[in-house]
mmCIF file of C-alpha atoms in Angstrom:
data_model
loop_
_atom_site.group_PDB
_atom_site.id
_atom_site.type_symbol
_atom_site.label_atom_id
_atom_site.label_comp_id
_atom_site.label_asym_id
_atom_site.label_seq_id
_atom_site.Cartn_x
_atom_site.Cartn_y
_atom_site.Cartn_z
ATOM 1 C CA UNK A 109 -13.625 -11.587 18.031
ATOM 2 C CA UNK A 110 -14.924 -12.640 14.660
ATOM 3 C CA UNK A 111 -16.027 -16.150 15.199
ATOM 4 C CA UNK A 112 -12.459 -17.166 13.403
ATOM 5 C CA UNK A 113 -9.638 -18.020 14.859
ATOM 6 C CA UNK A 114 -6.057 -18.461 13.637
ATOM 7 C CA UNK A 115 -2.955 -20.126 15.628
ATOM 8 C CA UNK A 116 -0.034 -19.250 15.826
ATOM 9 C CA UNK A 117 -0.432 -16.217 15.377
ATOM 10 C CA UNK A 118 3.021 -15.614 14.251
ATOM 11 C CA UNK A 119 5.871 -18.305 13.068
ATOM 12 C CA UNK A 120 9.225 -17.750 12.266
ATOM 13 C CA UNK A 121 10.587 -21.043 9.997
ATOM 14 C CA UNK A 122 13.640 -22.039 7.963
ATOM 15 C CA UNK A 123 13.405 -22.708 4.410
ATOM 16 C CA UNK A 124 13.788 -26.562 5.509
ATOM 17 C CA UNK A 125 11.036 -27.006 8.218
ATOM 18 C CA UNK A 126 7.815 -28.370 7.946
ATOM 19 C CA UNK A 127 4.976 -26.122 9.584
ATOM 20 C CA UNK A 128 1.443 -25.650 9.792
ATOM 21 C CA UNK A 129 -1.180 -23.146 9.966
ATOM 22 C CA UNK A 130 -4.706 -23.623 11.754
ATOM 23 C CA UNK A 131 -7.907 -21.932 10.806
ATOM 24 C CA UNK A 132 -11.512 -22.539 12.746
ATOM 25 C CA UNK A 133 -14.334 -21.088 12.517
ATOM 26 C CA UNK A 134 -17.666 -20.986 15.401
ATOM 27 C CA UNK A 135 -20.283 -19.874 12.603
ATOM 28 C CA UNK A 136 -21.255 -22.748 10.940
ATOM 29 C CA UNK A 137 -20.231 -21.279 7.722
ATOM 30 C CA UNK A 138 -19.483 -23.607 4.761
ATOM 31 C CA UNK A 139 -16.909 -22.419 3.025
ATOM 32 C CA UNK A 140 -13.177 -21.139 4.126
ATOM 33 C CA UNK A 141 -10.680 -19.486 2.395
ATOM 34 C CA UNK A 142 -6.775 -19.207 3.159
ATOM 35 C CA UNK A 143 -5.537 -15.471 1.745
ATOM 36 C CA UNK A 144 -2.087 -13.910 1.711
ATOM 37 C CA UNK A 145 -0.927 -10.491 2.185
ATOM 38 C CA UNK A 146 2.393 -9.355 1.511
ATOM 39 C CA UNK A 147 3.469 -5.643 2.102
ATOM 40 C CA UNK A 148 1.911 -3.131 -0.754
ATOM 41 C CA UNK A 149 -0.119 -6.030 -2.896
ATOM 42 C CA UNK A 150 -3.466 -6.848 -2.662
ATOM 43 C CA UNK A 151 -5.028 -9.653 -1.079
ATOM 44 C CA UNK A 152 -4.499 -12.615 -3.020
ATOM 45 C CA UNK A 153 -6.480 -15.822 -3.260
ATOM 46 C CA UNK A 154 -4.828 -19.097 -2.539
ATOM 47 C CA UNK A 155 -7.506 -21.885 -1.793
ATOM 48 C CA UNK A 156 -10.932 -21.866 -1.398
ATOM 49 C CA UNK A 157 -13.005 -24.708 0.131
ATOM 50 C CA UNK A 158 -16.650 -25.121 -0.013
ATOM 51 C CA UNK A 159 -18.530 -28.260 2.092
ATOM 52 C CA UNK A 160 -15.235 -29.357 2.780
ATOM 53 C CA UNK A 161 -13.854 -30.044 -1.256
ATOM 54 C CA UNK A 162 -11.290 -27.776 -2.902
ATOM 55 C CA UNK A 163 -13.097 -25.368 -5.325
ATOM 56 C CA UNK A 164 -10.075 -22.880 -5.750
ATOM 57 C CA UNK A 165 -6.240 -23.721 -6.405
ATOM 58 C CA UNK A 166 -5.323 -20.385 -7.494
ATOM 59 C CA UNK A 167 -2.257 -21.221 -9.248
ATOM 60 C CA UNK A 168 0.082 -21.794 -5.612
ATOM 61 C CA UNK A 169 2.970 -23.173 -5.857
ATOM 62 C CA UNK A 170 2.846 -27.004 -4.293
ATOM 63 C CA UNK A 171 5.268 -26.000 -1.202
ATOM 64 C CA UNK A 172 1.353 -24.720 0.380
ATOM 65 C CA UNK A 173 -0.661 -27.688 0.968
ATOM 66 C CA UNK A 174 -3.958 -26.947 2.439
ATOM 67 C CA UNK A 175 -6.514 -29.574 4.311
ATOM 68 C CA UNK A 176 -10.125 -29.492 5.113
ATOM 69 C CA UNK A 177 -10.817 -31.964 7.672
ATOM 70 C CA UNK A 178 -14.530 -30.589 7.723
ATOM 71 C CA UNK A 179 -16.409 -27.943 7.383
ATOM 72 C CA UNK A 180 -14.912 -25.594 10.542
ATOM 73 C CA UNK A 181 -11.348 -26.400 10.123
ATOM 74 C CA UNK A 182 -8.924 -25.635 7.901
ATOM 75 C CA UNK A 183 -4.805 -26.182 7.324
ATOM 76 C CA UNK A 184 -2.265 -24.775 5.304
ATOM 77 C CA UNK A 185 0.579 -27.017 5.549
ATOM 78 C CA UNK A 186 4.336 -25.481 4.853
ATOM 79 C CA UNK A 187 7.363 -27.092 3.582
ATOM 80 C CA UNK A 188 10.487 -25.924 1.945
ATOM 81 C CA UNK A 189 9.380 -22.431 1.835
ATOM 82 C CA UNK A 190 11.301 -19.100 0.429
ATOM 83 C CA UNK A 191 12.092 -15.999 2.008
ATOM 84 C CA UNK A 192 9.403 -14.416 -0.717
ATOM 85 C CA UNK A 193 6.708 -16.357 1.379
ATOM 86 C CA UNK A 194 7.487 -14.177 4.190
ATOM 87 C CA UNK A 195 3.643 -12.170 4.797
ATOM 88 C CA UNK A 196 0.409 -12.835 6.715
ATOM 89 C CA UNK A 197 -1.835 -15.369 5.810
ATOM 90 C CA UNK A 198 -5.343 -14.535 5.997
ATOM 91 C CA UNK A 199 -8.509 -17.460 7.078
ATOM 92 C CA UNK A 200 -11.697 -16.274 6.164
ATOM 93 C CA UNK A 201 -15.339 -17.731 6.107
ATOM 94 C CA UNK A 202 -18.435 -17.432 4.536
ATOM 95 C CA UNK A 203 -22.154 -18.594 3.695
ATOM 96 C CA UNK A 204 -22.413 -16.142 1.216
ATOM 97 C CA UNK A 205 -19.808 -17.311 -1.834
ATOM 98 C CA UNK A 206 -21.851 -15.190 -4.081
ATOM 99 C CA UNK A 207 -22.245 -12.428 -2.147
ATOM 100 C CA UNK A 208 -18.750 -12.117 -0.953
ATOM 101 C CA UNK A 209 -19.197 -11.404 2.873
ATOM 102 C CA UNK A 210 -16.070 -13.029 4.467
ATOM 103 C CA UNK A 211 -15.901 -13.292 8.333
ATOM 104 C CA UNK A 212 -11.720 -13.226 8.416
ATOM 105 C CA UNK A 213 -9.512 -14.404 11.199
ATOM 106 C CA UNK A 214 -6.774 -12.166 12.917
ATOM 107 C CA UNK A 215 -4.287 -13.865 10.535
ATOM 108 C CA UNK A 216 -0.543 -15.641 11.072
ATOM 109 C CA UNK A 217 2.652 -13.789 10.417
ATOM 110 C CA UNK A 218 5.300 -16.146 9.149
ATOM 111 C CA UNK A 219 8.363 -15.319 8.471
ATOM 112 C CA UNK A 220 10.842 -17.298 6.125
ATOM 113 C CA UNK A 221 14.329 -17.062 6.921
ATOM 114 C CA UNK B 99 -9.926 -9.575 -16.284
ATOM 115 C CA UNK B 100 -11.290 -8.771 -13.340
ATOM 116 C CA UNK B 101 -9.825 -5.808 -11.457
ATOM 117 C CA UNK B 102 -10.702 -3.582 -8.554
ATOM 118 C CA UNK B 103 -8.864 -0.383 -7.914
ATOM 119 C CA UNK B 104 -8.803 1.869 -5.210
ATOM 120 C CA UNK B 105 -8.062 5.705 -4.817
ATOM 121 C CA UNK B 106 -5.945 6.699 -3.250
ATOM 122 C CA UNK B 107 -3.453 4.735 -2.148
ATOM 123 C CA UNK B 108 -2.431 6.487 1.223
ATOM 124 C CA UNK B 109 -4.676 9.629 2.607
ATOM 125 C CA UNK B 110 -3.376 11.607 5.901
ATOM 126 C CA UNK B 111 -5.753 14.267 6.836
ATOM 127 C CA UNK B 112 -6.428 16.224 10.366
ATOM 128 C CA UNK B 113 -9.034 14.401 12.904
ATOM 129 C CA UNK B 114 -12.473 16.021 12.255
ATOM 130 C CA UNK B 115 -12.151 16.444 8.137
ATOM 131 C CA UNK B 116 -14.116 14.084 6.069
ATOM 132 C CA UNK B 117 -12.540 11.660 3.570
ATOM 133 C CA UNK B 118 -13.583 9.729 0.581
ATOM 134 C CA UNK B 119 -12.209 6.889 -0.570
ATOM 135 C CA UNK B 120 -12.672 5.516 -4.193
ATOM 136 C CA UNK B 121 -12.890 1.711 -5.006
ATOM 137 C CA UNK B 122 -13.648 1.457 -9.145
ATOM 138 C CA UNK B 123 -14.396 -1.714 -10.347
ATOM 139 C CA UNK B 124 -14.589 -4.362 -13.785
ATOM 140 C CA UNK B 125 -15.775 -8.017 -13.228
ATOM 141 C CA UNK B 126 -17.949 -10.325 -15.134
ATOM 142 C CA UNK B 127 -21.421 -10.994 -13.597
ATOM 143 C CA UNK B 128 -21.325 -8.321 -10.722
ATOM 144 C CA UNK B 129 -23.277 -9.286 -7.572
ATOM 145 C CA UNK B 130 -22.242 -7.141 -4.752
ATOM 146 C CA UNK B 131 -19.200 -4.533 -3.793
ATOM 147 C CA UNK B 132 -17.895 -5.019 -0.206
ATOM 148 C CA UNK B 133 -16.249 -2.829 2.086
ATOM 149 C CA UNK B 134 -13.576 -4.151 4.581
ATOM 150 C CA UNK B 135 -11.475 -1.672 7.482
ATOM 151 C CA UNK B 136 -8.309 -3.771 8.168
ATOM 152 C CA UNK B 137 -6.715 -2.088 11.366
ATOM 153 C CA UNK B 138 -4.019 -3.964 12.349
ATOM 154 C CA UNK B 139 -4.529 -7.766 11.226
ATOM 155 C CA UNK B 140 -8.084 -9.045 10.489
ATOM 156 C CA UNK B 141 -10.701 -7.079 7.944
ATOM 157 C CA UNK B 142 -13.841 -6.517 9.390
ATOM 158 C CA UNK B 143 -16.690 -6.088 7.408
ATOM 159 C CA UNK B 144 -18.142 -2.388 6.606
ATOM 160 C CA UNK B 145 -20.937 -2.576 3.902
ATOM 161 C CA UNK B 146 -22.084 -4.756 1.316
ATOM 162 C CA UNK B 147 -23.594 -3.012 -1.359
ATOM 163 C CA UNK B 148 -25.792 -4.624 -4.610
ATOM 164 C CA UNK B 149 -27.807 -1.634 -5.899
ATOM 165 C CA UNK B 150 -26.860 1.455 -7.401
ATOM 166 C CA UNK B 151 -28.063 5.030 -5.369
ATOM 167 C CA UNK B 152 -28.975 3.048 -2.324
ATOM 168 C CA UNK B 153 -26.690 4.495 0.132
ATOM 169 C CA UNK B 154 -25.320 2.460 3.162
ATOM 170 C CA UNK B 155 -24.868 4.417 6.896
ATOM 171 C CA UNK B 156 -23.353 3.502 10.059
ATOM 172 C CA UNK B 157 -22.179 6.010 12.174
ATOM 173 C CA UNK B 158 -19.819 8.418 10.595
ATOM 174 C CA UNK B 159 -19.352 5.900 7.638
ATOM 175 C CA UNK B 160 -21.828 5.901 4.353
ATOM 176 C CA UNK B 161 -20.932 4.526 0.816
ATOM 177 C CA UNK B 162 -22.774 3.970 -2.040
ATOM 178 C CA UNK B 163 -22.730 2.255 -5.287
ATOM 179 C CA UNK B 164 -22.765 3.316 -9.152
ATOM 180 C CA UNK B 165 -23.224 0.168 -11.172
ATOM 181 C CA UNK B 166 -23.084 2.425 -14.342
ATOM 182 C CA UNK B 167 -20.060 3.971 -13.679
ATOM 183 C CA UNK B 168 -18.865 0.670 -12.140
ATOM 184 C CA UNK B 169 -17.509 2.500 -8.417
ATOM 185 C CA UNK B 170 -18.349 3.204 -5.271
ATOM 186 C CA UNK B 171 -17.021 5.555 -2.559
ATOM 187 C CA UNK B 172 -16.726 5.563 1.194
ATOM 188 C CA UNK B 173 -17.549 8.568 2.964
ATOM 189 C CA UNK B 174 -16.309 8.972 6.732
ATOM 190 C CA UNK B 175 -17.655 12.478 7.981
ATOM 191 C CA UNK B 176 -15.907 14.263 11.193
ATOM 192 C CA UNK B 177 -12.672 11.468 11.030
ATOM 193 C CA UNK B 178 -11.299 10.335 14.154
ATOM 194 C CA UNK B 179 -7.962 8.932 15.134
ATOM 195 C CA UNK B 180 -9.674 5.318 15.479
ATOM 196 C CA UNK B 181 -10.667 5.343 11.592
ATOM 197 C CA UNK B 182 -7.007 5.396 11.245
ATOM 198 C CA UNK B 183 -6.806 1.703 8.936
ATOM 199 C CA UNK B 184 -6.462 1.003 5.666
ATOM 200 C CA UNK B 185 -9.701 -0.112 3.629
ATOM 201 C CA UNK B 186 -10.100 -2.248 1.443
ATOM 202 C CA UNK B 187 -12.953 -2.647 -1.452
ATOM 203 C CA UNK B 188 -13.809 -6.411 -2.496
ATOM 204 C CA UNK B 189 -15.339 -7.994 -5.434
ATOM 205 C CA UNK B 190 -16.843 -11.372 -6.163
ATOM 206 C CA UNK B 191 -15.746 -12.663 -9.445
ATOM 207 C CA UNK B 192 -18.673 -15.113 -9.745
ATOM 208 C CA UNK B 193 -17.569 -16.828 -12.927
ATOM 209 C CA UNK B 194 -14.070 -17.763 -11.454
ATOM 210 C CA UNK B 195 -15.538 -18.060 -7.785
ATOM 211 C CA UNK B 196 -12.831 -15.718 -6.174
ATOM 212 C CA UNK B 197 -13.405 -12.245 -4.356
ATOM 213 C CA UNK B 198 -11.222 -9.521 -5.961
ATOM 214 C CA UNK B 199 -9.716 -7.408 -3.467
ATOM 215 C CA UNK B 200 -8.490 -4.040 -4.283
ATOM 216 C CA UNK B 201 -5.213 -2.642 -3.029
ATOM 217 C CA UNK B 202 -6.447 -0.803 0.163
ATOM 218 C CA UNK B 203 -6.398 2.976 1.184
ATOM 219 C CA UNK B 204 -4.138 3.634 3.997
ATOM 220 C CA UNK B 205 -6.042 6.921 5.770
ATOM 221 C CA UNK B 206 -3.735 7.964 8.874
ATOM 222 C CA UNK B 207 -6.199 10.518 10.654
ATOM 223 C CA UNK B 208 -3.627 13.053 12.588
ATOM 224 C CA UNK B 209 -4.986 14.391 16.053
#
């Protein structure tokens, strides 16, 4: 148990559905990140929020939608996904944005079909 | 750019060797190298480390850092089938405000 938590754990979509993933966190960090990491590739930045305001749009296509409702929750929203989007998507927080010590969730498995 | 890389890729030794992984590093500003073990889903931290020679233990595990040289290793002494993982090294990019993660070492420790 890492103090973040990550439903559902796995999802299994369509290209045409309309999903979302949920990331808390119990540490009272203030700032959360959503990763994603496909087979053989490094972990890859795709949003990073800090005190709930967007900080970090690393260049993801607009079919990811993330929210920040405040500072211990965090959404990525999913519609009209591709089969390339198929990987685990990784929730991590921190205090420490300088330092770099993420706390990271057990991740959700979606799968595109 | 910014760019961690790790060595090697995949490792498979017998339980009881020891192993040492390889994370070398470039990125602007450097603040701290972090290591991660990722067993089946979510990383968990290992060490954070800021200054060079000062090595890090817990356990079985030690790494330390060469800011020179820009690397650092892991060192896991008499391996066990539960350090099976892979492991991943991590950056902060401070100008850019990301954390640069490095592909990962698989090590597969054999009984």
């Amino acid at each position: 148990e890492t103090g973040v938590t990550q439903t559902p754990r796995h999802l299994v979509m369509g290209m045409t559905n309309k999903k979302s993933l949920k990331c808390e966190q119990h540490l009272g960090h203030n700032a959360m990140y959503w990763y994603k990491q496909s087979a053989k590739k490094p972990l890859e930045l795709m949003f990073v929020y800090s005190l709930e305001e967007r900080v970090e749009n690393n260049s993801v296509p607009s079919r990811f939608s993330p929210e920040c409702p405040n500072s211990s929750h965090l959404f990525l929203h999913l519609h009209t996904l591709q089969p390339e989007d198929s990987a685990l998507y990784l929730c991590a927080s921190t205090n420490s944005r300088e330092a770099g010590e993420l706390f990271f969730g057990e991740g959700s498995r979606l799968t595109v079909l | 750019e910014d760019k961690v890389v790790q060595s090697p890729l995949s490792l498979v030794v017998h339980e009881g060797d020891t192993v040492t992984l390889n994370c070398s590093y470039e990125v602007t500003n450097f603040r701290s190298l972090l290591w991660y073990k990722q067993e089946k889903k979510a990383p968990t931290f290992l060490f954070m480390l800021t200054s060079s020679g000062i090595e890090k233990k817990s356990g079985r595990l030690s790494s330390i850092l060469d800011k020179k040289e820009l690397f650092s290793i892991l060192n896991i002494t008499a391996t066990q089938t539960g350090d099976s993982a892979v492991y991943l090294c991590a950056v902060p990019a401070i100008r850019d405000d990301k954390i640069i993660f490095g592909k990962g070492t698989r090590l597969h420790i054999l009984p």
